[in-house]
Amino acid sequence: MQATIEKLVPGGQGLATLENGKKAFIWNALPLETVEFEITKDKRSYCEGIATKILQPISERVEPRDACYLATSPWQIMDWDTELGAKTMLVEECFAQQHLHSLVEPTVTDEKEFFYRNKMEYSLYWSHDDSQIHLAFHTRGTHRKEPISQSSLERPEIFAAAQKIVDQLNAQHAEARTYQSLLMRCDQNGHTSGDLFTNGKSHPQMAPLSDTLCGYQYNYSPNGFFQINLPVYEKVLQTIRPLIATEKVLDLYAGVGSIGLSVARDKDLTLVEVNGAAFTEMQNNAAGTNAKCILAKSEDVTEYITPDCTIILDPPRAGCDVKLIKKLLEVQPAMVIYLSCNPITQARDIAAMQDKYFIDQLQPFNFFPRTPHIENLAILRKV
């Protein structure tokens, strides 16, 4: 089928309207391009697909670096400035859909397009051609595995360490079906840690890693909660830290505590996290400080929300619980700092708060270059 792409959508695909009025969401396609595409999912009101031939490419299209780009980083097809502009535009669109028309600042980057991820989880693929195990990713939109010979997203130390484990498996004549996946992580100094996840067995204990953010050291498990692009994450923390003007700070959905402990460890800081493993790492990271660590759902400890505290939110993709939003509207702390990996749910949550809060700043950060994923920081102040 043929289609002309109208725009990019928050999911990362190009949007087209077919002759029958059906909407098509197409990977490997950029605005204003005319493409031939193959349908991968066909529903009554829309379909999804992958462009197989670019009939009329735009000048911003570039050659993808990796053969596996559709599986890992489908925005390798556009130049760098186009990606940054698209991410700013998509944040604007997410908020406009909620009738919030605030200025969105240009997307912040450290200018590193590749080899930024400090964590990668690989599938294992058995090749009947050479009777060997290969590192693999899942083909986009399917359960099929795609063997890879290179990947440019993760730091080179990760790929090398993962390949070494695969070489050992092949030397032992192991079978790929024995394993669920292979996880590998490295710190900023290139030290790696990781292991195989074996089917039917509990996850192995992995040697912890350590990194420094804003001058403070954090220890974390390779398969635990920690940001995958630390140089850009540190830019977020450096943006937040000067904004903390209250003595009391409440960090909700705190993970291992890296936001609160980086920007407000000298304050009356309370950290809340529901995941037991992350909470244990948070306690270790908070050792030697006066921070209070609470193991609970953020919406279940709303009594800690007071008018004289700064609220930090970094929820999962689903956004904040409605009970938490209701409490914020009731108590009205002076400032809410909301970091999100999903501007769609972030905009929804902020729209629910607009009678009591105004948006002082919207700042996207390019945590995930060459992918459509966006991290967005919103600064809310009481009306």
mmCIF file of N, CA and C in Angstrom, residues 26-129:
data_model
loop_
_atom_site.group_PDB
_atom_site.id
_atom_site.type_symbol
_atom_site.label_atom_id
_atom_site.label_comp_id
_atom_site.label_asym_id
_atom_site.label_seq_id
_atom_site.Cartn_x
_atom_site.Cartn_y
_atom_site.Cartn_z
ATOM 1 N N ILE A 26 2.801 4.348 10.770
ATOM 2 C CA ILE A 26 3.808 3.663 9.965
ATOM 3 C C ILE A 26 5.215 3.958 10.482
ATOM 4 N N TRP A 27 5.948 2.886 10.796
ATOM 5 C CA TRP A 27 7.352 3.015 11.162
ATOM 6 C C TRP A 27 8.199 3.222 9.900
ATOM 7 N N ASN A 28 9.383 3.793 10.109
ATOM 8 C CA ASN A 28 10.333 4.022 9.013
ATOM 9 C C ASN A 28 9.785 5.047 8.022
ATOM 10 N N ALA A 29 9.029 6.003 8.512
ATOM 11 C CA ALA A 29 8.419 7.004 7.636
ATOM 12 C C ALA A 29 8.449 8.370 8.319
ATOM 13 N N LEU A 30 8.730 9.412 7.544
ATOM 14 C CA LEU A 30 8.861 10.769 8.061
ATOM 15 C C LEU A 30 7.827 11.695 7.419
ATOM 16 N N PRO A 31 7.490 12.799 8.085
ATOM 17 C CA PRO A 31 6.492 13.721 7.546
ATOM 18 C C PRO A 31 6.815 14.172 6.122
ATOM 19 N N LEU A 32 5.789 14.206 5.292
ATOM 20 C CA LEU A 32 5.811 14.628 3.888
ATOM 21 C C LEU A 32 6.365 13.554 2.950
ATOM 22 N N GLU A 33 6.827 12.439 3.472
ATOM 23 C CA GLU A 33 7.311 11.367 2.604
ATOM 24 C C GLU A 33 6.139 10.544 2.054
ATOM 25 N N THR A 34 6.293 10.079 0.832
ATOM 26 C CA THR A 34 5.380 9.100 0.262
ATOM 27 C C THR A 34 6.071 7.745 0.291
ATOM 28 N N VAL A 35 5.384 6.753 0.854
ATOM 29 C CA VAL A 35 6.025 5.457 1.093
ATOM 30 C C VAL A 35 5.120 4.323 0.643
ATOM 31 N N GLU A 36 5.739 3.202 0.375
ATOM 32 C CA GLU A 36 5.023 1.943 0.301
ATOM 33 C C GLU A 36 5.200 1.256 1.645
ATOM 34 N N PHE A 37 4.115 0.693 2.184
ATOM 35 C CA PHE A 37 4.247 0.079 3.497
ATOM 36 C C PHE A 37 3.518 -1.258 3.562
ATOM 37 N N GLU A 38 3.981 -2.057 4.491
ATOM 38 C CA GLU A 38 3.405 -3.377 4.750
ATOM 39 C C GLU A 38 2.626 -3.316 6.052
ATOM 40 N N ILE A 39 1.386 -3.741 6.035
ATOM 41 C CA ILE A 39 0.552 -3.708 7.234
ATOM 42 C C ILE A 39 0.957 -4.827 8.193
ATOM 43 N N THR A 40 1.193 -4.455 9.450
ATOM 44 C CA THR A 40 1.524 -5.444 10.481
ATOM 45 C C THR A 40 0.372 -5.680 11.449
ATOM 46 N N LYS A 41 -0.546 -4.729 11.528
ATOM 47 C CA LYS A 41 -1.736 -4.874 12.375
ATOM 48 C C LYS A 41 -2.875 -4.111 11.709
ATOM 49 N N ASP A 42 -4.009 -4.779 11.538
ATOM 50 C CA ASP A 42 -5.128 -4.151 10.823
ATOM 51 C C ASP A 42 -6.372 -4.185 11.702
ATOM 52 N N LYS A 43 -6.820 -2.998 12.129
ATOM 53 C CA LYS A 43 -8.029 -2.865 12.933
ATOM 54 C C LYS A 43 -9.090 -2.119 12.131
ATOM 55 N N ARG A 44 -10.291 -2.038 12.682
ATOM 56 C CA ARG A 44 -11.388 -1.422 11.947
ATOM 57 C C ARG A 44 -11.123 0.045 11.649
ATOM 58 N N SER A 45 -10.609 0.788 12.618
ATOM 59 C CA SER A 45 -10.459 2.237 12.442
ATOM 60 C C SER A 45 -9.027 2.675 12.151
ATOM 61 N N TYR A 46 -8.068 1.779 12.285
ATOM 62 C CA TYR A 46 -6.683 2.150 12.029
ATOM 63 C C TYR A 46 -5.872 0.902 11.690
ATOM 64 N N CYS A 47 -4.685 1.136 11.179
ATOM 65 C CA CYS A 47 -3.762 0.033 10.948
ATOM 66 C C CYS A 47 -2.360 0.486 11.321
ATOM 67 N N GLU A 48 -1.480 -0.471 11.509
ATOM 68 C CA GLU A 48 -0.077 -0.185 11.761
ATOM 69 C C GLU A 48 0.749 -0.870 10.688
ATOM 70 N N GLY A 49 1.899 -0.300 10.398
ATOM 71 C CA GLY A 49 2.717 -0.898 9.368
ATOM 72 C C GLY A 49 4.153 -0.401 9.406
ATOM 73 N N ILE A 50 4.946 -0.916 8.460
ATOM 74 C CA ILE A 50 6.350 -0.543 8.321
ATOM 75 C C ILE A 50 6.593 -0.183 6.860
ATOM 76 N N ALA A 51 7.176 0.975 6.631
ATOM 77 C CA ALA A 51 7.493 1.392 5.266
ATOM 78 C C ALA A 51 8.593 0.503 4.707
ATOM 79 N N THR A 52 8.332 -0.071 3.545
ATOM 80 C CA THR A 52 9.305 -0.960 2.900
ATOM 81 C C THR A 52 10.032 -0.277 1.747
ATOM 82 N N LYS A 53 9.462 0.833 1.269
ATOM 83 C CA LYS A 53 10.089 1.579 0.186
ATOM 84 C C LYS A 53 9.728 3.039 0.337
ATOM 85 N N ILE A 54 10.734 3.902 0.264
ATOM 86 C CA ILE A 54 10.514 5.346 0.382
ATOM 87 C C ILE A 54 10.464 5.907 -1.031
ATOM 88 N N LEU A 55 9.275 6.239 -1.496
ATOM 89 C CA LEU A 55 9.100 6.702 -2.868
ATOM 90 C C LEU A 55 9.544 8.148 -3.030
ATOM 91 N N GLN A 56 9.256 8.976 -2.031
ATOM 92 C CA GLN A 56 9.648 10.385 -2.059
ATOM 93 C C GLN A 56 10.241 10.754 -0.702
ATOM 94 N N PRO A 57 11.546 10.533 -0.504
ATOM 95 C CA PRO A 57 12.167 10.853 0.788
ATOM 96 C C PRO A 57 12.340 12.355 0.965
ATOM 97 N N ILE A 58 12.388 12.802 2.201
ATOM 98 C CA ILE A 58 12.692 14.207 2.482
ATOM 99 C C ILE A 58 14.191 14.341 2.740
ATOM 100 N N SER A 59 14.683 15.555 2.699
ATOM 101 C CA SER A 59 16.133 15.788 2.820
ATOM 102 C C SER A 59 16.651 15.472 4.217
ATOM 103 N N GLU A 60 15.767 15.466 5.211
ATOM 104 C CA GLU A 60 16.188 15.190 6.592
ATOM 105 C C GLU A 60 16.402 13.704 6.857
ATOM 106 N N ARG A 61 16.057 12.856 5.922
ATOM 107 C CA ARG A 61 16.253 11.408 6.101
ATOM 108 C C ARG A 61 17.742 11.077 5.970
ATOM 109 N N VAL A 62 18.216 10.201 6.859
ATOM 110 C CA VAL A 62 19.606 9.736 6.803
ATOM 111 C C VAL A 62 19.612 8.214 6.808
ATOM 112 N N GLU A 63 20.748 7.647 6.447
ATOM 113 C CA GLU A 63 20.886 6.188 6.410
ATOM 114 C C GLU A 63 21.031 5.662 7.837
ATOM 115 N N PRO A 64 20.218 4.694 8.244
ATOM 116 C CA PRO A 64 20.341 4.142 9.597
ATOM 117 C C PRO A 64 21.714 3.508 9.810
ATOM 118 N N ARG A 65 22.204 3.635 11.016
ATOM 119 C CA ARG A 65 23.531 3.109 11.351
ATOM 120 C C ARG A 65 23.501 1.592 11.533
ATOM 121 N N ASP A 66 22.418 1.082 12.141
ATOM 122 C CA ASP A 66 22.334 -0.339 12.484
ATOM 123 C C ASP A 66 21.307 -1.050 11.621
ATOM 124 N N ALA A 67 21.600 -2.298 11.281
ATOM 125 C CA ALA A 67 20.616 -3.113 10.566
ATOM 126 C C ALA A 67 19.389 -3.378 11.431
ATOM 127 N N CYS A 68 19.578 -3.378 12.752
ATOM 128 C CA CYS A 68 18.482 -3.690 13.685
ATOM 129 C C CYS A 68 17.764 -2.434 14.168
ATOM 130 N N TYR A 69 17.892 -1.321 13.459
ATOM 131 C CA TYR A 69 17.400 -0.041 13.976
ATOM 132 C C TYR A 69 15.901 -0.045 14.253
ATOM 133 N N LEU A 70 15.107 -0.751 13.449
ATOM 134 C CA LEU A 70 13.659 -0.749 13.689
ATOM 135 C C LEU A 70 13.316 -1.414 15.017
ATOM 136 N N ALA A 71 14.120 -2.354 15.448
ATOM 137 C CA ALA A 71 13.869 -3.040 16.717
ATOM 138 C C ALA A 71 14.267 -2.190 17.911
ATOM 139 N N THR A 72 15.329 -1.406 17.771
ATOM 140 C CA THR A 72 15.893 -0.726 18.929
ATOM 141 C C THR A 72 15.756 0.789 18.903
ATOM 142 N N SER A 73 15.915 1.378 17.735
ATOM 143 C CA SER A 73 16.024 2.844 17.653
ATOM 144 C C SER A 73 15.504 3.328 16.313
ATOM 145 N N PRO A 74 14.176 3.319 16.132
ATOM 146 C CA PRO A 74 13.594 3.590 14.817
ATOM 147 C C PRO A 74 13.771 5.010 14.317
ATOM 148 N N TRP A 75 14.286 5.913 15.172
ATOM 149 C CA TRP A 75 14.526 7.271 14.698
ATOM 150 C C TRP A 75 15.962 7.464 14.197
ATOM 151 N N GLN A 76 16.664 6.400 13.928
ATOM 152 C CA GLN A 76 17.953 6.515 13.240
ATOM 153 C C GLN A 76 17.777 7.024 11.814
ATOM 154 N N ILE A 77 16.545 7.115 11.343
ATOM 155 C CA ILE A 77 16.284 7.503 9.944
ATOM 156 C C ILE A 77 16.286 9.013 9.732
ATOM 157 N N MET A 78 16.372 9.796 10.789
ATOM 158 C CA MET A 78 16.315 11.261 10.641
ATOM 159 C C MET A 78 17.585 11.894 11.167
ATOM 160 N N ASP A 79 17.901 13.092 10.688
ATOM 161 C CA ASP A 79 19.100 13.764 11.175
ATOM 162 C C ASP A 79 18.869 14.276 12.601
ATOM 163 N N TRP A 80 19.956 14.662 13.231
ATOM 164 C CA TRP A 80 19.947 14.976 14.662
ATOM 165 C C TRP A 80 19.058 16.178 14.984
ATOM 166 N N ASP A 81 19.172 17.247 14.221
ATOM 167 C CA ASP A 81 18.359 18.435 14.490
ATOM 168 C C ASP A 81 16.875 18.138 14.315
ATOM 169 N N THR A 82 16.549 17.296 13.350
ATOM 170 C CA THR A 82 15.147 16.925 13.147
ATOM 171 C C THR A 82 14.618 16.148 14.342
ATOM 172 N N GLU A 83 15.427 15.259 14.888
ATOM 173 C CA GLU A 83 14.997 14.509 16.071
ATOM 174 C C GLU A 83 14.725 15.432 17.252
ATOM 175 N N LEU A 84 15.656 16.345 17.517
ATOM 176 C CA LEU A 84 15.480 17.248 18.658
ATOM 177 C C LEU A 84 14.244 18.119 18.482
ATOM 178 N N GLY A 85 14.040 18.628 17.275
ATOM 179 C CA GLY A 85 12.858 19.436 17.017
ATOM 180 C C GLY A 85 11.577 18.640 17.130
ATOM 181 N N ALA A 86 11.610 17.381 16.682
ATOM 182 C CA ALA A 86 10.422 16.533 16.759
ATOM 183 C C ALA A 86 10.044 16.255 18.209
ATOM 184 N N LYS A 87 11.032 16.080 19.071
ATOM 185 C CA LYS A 87 10.724 15.778 20.471
ATOM 186 C C LYS A 87 10.111 17.002 21.165
ATOM 187 N N THR A 88 10.617 18.188 20.856
ATOM 188 C CA THR A 88 9.994 19.398 21.399
ATOM 189 C C THR A 88 8.558 19.515 20.900
ATOM 190 N N MET A 89 8.357 19.276 19.622
ATOM 191 C CA MET A 89 7.029 19.390 19.025
ATOM 192 C C MET A 89 6.053 18.382 19.614
ATOM 193 N N LEU A 90 6.516 17.155 19.869
ATOM 194 C CA LEU A 90 5.618 16.136 20.405
ATOM 195 C C LEU A 90 5.203 16.442 21.844
ATOM 196 N N VAL A 91 6.096 17.041 22.619
ATOM 197 C CA VAL A 91 5.704 17.473 23.963
ATOM 198 C C VAL A 91 4.637 18.564 23.847
ATOM 199 N N GLU A 92 4.842 19.518 22.953
ATOM 200 C CA GLU A 92 3.832 20.564 22.727
ATOM 201 C C GLU A 92 2.484 19.939 22.377
ATOM 202 N N GLU A 93 2.496 18.932 21.502
ATOM 203 C CA GLU A 93 1.249 18.309 21.071
ATOM 204 C C GLU A 93 0.560 17.578 22.219
ATOM 205 N N CYS A 94 1.337 16.857 23.031
ATOM 206 C CA CYS A 94 0.751 16.146 24.164
ATOM 207 C C CYS A 94 0.016 17.097 25.099
ATOM 208 N N PHE A 95 0.608 18.268 25.337
ATOM 209 C CA PHE A 95 -0.013 19.237 26.236
ATOM 210 C C PHE A 95 -1.171 19.961 25.544
ATOM 211 N N ALA A 96 -1.026 20.241 24.262
ATOM 212 C CA ALA A 96 -2.118 20.900 23.536
ATOM 213 C C ALA A 96 -3.361 20.028 23.498
ATOM 214 N N GLN A 97 -3.182 18.715 23.432
ATOM 215 C CA GLN A 97 -4.327 17.801 23.447
ATOM 216 C C GLN A 97 -5.109 17.895 24.748
ATOM 217 N N GLN A 98 -4.446 18.373 25.803
ATOM 218 C CA GLN A 98 -5.110 18.600 27.086
ATOM 219 C C GLN A 98 -5.476 20.073 27.264
ATOM 220 N N HIS A 99 -5.437 20.843 26.176
ATOM 221 C CA HIS A 99 -5.767 22.275 26.177
ATOM 222 C C HIS A 99 -4.813 23.065 27.071
ATOM 223 N N LEU A 100 -3.565 22.617 27.101
ATOM 224 C CA LEU A 100 -2.512 23.324 27.820
ATOM 225 C C LEU A 100 -1.530 23.850 26.778
ATOM 226 N N HIS A 101 -1.448 25.168 26.661
ATOM 227 C CA HIS A 101 -0.648 25.773 25.597
ATOM 228 C C HIS A 101 0.495 26.575 26.202
ATOM 229 N N SER A 102 1.403 25.889 26.841
ATOM 230 C CA SER A 102 2.569 26.527 27.446
ATOM 231 C C SER A 102 3.781 26.387 26.530
ATOM 232 N N LEU A 103 4.706 27.314 26.660
ATOM 233 C CA LEU A 103 5.936 27.263 25.891
ATOM 234 C C LEU A 103 6.742 26.032 26.288
ATOM 235 N N VAL A 104 7.196 25.280 25.309
ATOM 236 C CA VAL A 104 8.085 24.145 25.542
ATOM 237 C C VAL A 104 9.484 24.552 25.108
ATOM 238 N N GLU A 105 10.427 24.466 26.019
ATOM 239 C CA GLU A 105 11.809 24.830 25.713
ATOM 240 C C GLU A 105 12.420 23.825 24.735
ATOM 241 N N PRO A 106 13.452 24.219 23.987
ATOM 242 C CA PRO A 106 14.127 23.266 23.102
ATOM 243 C C PRO A 106 14.678 22.070 23.874
ATOM 244 N N THR A 107 14.631 20.916 23.264
ATOM 245 C CA THR A 107 15.065 19.685 23.914
ATOM 246 C C THR A 107 16.555 19.748 24.257
ATOM 247 N N VAL A 108 16.867 19.416 25.508
ATOM 248 C CA VAL A 108 18.249 19.442 25.983
ATOM 249 C C VAL A 108 18.936 18.126 25.632
ATOM 250 N N THR A 109 20.181 18.218 25.197
ATOM 251 C CA THR A 109 20.962 17.048 24.825
ATOM 252 C C THR A 109 22.407 17.243 25.257
ATOM 253 N N ASP A 110 23.143 16.143 25.380
ATOM 254 C CA ASP A 110 24.593 16.247 25.563
ATOM 255 C C ASP A 110 25.313 16.019 24.238
ATOM 256 N N GLU A 111 24.526 15.990 23.134
ATOM 257 C CA GLU A 111 25.035 15.845 21.766
ATOM 258 C C GLU A 111 25.587 14.455 21.473
ATOM 259 N N LYS A 112 25.345 13.504 22.348
ATOM 260 C CA LYS A 112 25.817 12.138 22.099
ATOM 261 C C LYS A 112 24.664 11.335 21.515
ATOM 262 N N GLU A 113 24.766 11.005 20.242
ATOM 263 C CA GLU A 113 23.683 10.332 19.538
ATOM 264 C C GLU A 113 23.685 8.818 19.765
ATOM 265 N N PHE A 114 24.870 8.239 19.964
ATOM 266 C CA PHE A 114 25.000 6.789 20.049
ATOM 267 C C PHE A 114 25.855 6.402 21.249
ATOM 268 N N PHE A 115 25.804 5.112 21.583
ATOM 269 C CA PHE A 115 26.634 4.517 22.640
ATOM 270 C C PHE A 115 26.426 5.215 23.986
ATOM 271 N N TYR A 116 25.160 5.489 24.300
ATOM 272 C CA TYR A 116 24.838 6.186 25.545
ATOM 273 C C TYR A 116 24.195 5.283 26.593
ATOM 274 N N ARG A 117 23.545 4.206 26.179
ATOM 275 C CA ARG A 117 22.824 3.366 27.132
ATOM 276 C C ARG A 117 23.800 2.636 28.054
ATOM 277 N N ASN A 118 23.528 2.666 29.359
ATOM 278 C CA ASN A 118 24.374 1.919 30.289
ATOM 279 C C ASN A 118 23.740 0.578 30.682
ATOM 280 N N LYS A 119 22.669 0.205 29.976
ATOM 281 C CA LYS A 119 21.991 -1.058 30.270
ATOM 282 C C LYS A 119 21.351 -1.583 28.990
ATOM 283 N N MET A 120 21.455 -2.895 28.778
ATOM 284 C CA MET A 120 20.798 -3.506 27.631
ATOM 285 C C MET A 120 20.437 -4.949 27.984
ATOM 286 N N GLU A 121 19.241 -5.343 27.554
ATOM 287 C CA GLU A 121 18.820 -6.728 27.725
ATOM 288 C C GLU A 121 18.635 -7.333 26.337
ATOM 289 N N TYR A 122 19.359 -8.414 26.085
ATOM 290 C CA TYR A 122 19.347 -9.070 24.787
ATOM 291 C C TYR A 122 18.549 -10.370 24.844
ATOM 292 N N SER A 123 17.928 -10.703 23.737
ATOM 293 C CA SER A 123 17.424 -12.055 23.540
ATOM 294 C C SER A 123 18.561 -12.901 22.974
ATOM 295 N N LEU A 124 18.368 -14.210 23.007
ATOM 296 C CA LEU A 124 19.347 -15.129 22.420
ATOM 297 C C LEU A 124 18.683 -15.881 21.271
ATOM 298 N N TYR A 125 19.392 -15.977 20.158
ATOM 299 C CA TYR A 125 18.851 -16.560 18.929
ATOM 300 C C TYR A 125 19.706 -17.747 18.512
ATOM 301 N N TRP A 126 19.041 -18.852 18.232
ATOM 302 C CA TRP A 126 19.757 -20.039 17.750
ATOM 303 C C TRP A 126 19.700 -20.074 16.228
ATOM 304 N N SER A 127 20.883 -20.062 15.605
ATOM 305 C CA SER A 127 20.962 -20.099 14.146
ATOM 306 C C SER A 127 21.205 -21.528 13.673
ATOM 307 N N HIS A 128 20.312 -22.016 12.837
ATOM 308 C CA HIS A 128 20.504 -23.349 12.258
ATOM 309 C C HIS A 128 21.563 -23.327 11.163
ATOM 310 N N ASP A 129 21.908 -22.125 10.686
ATOM 311 C CA ASP A 129 22.918 -22.039 9.632
ATOM 312 C C ASP A 129 24.306 -22.396 10.148
#
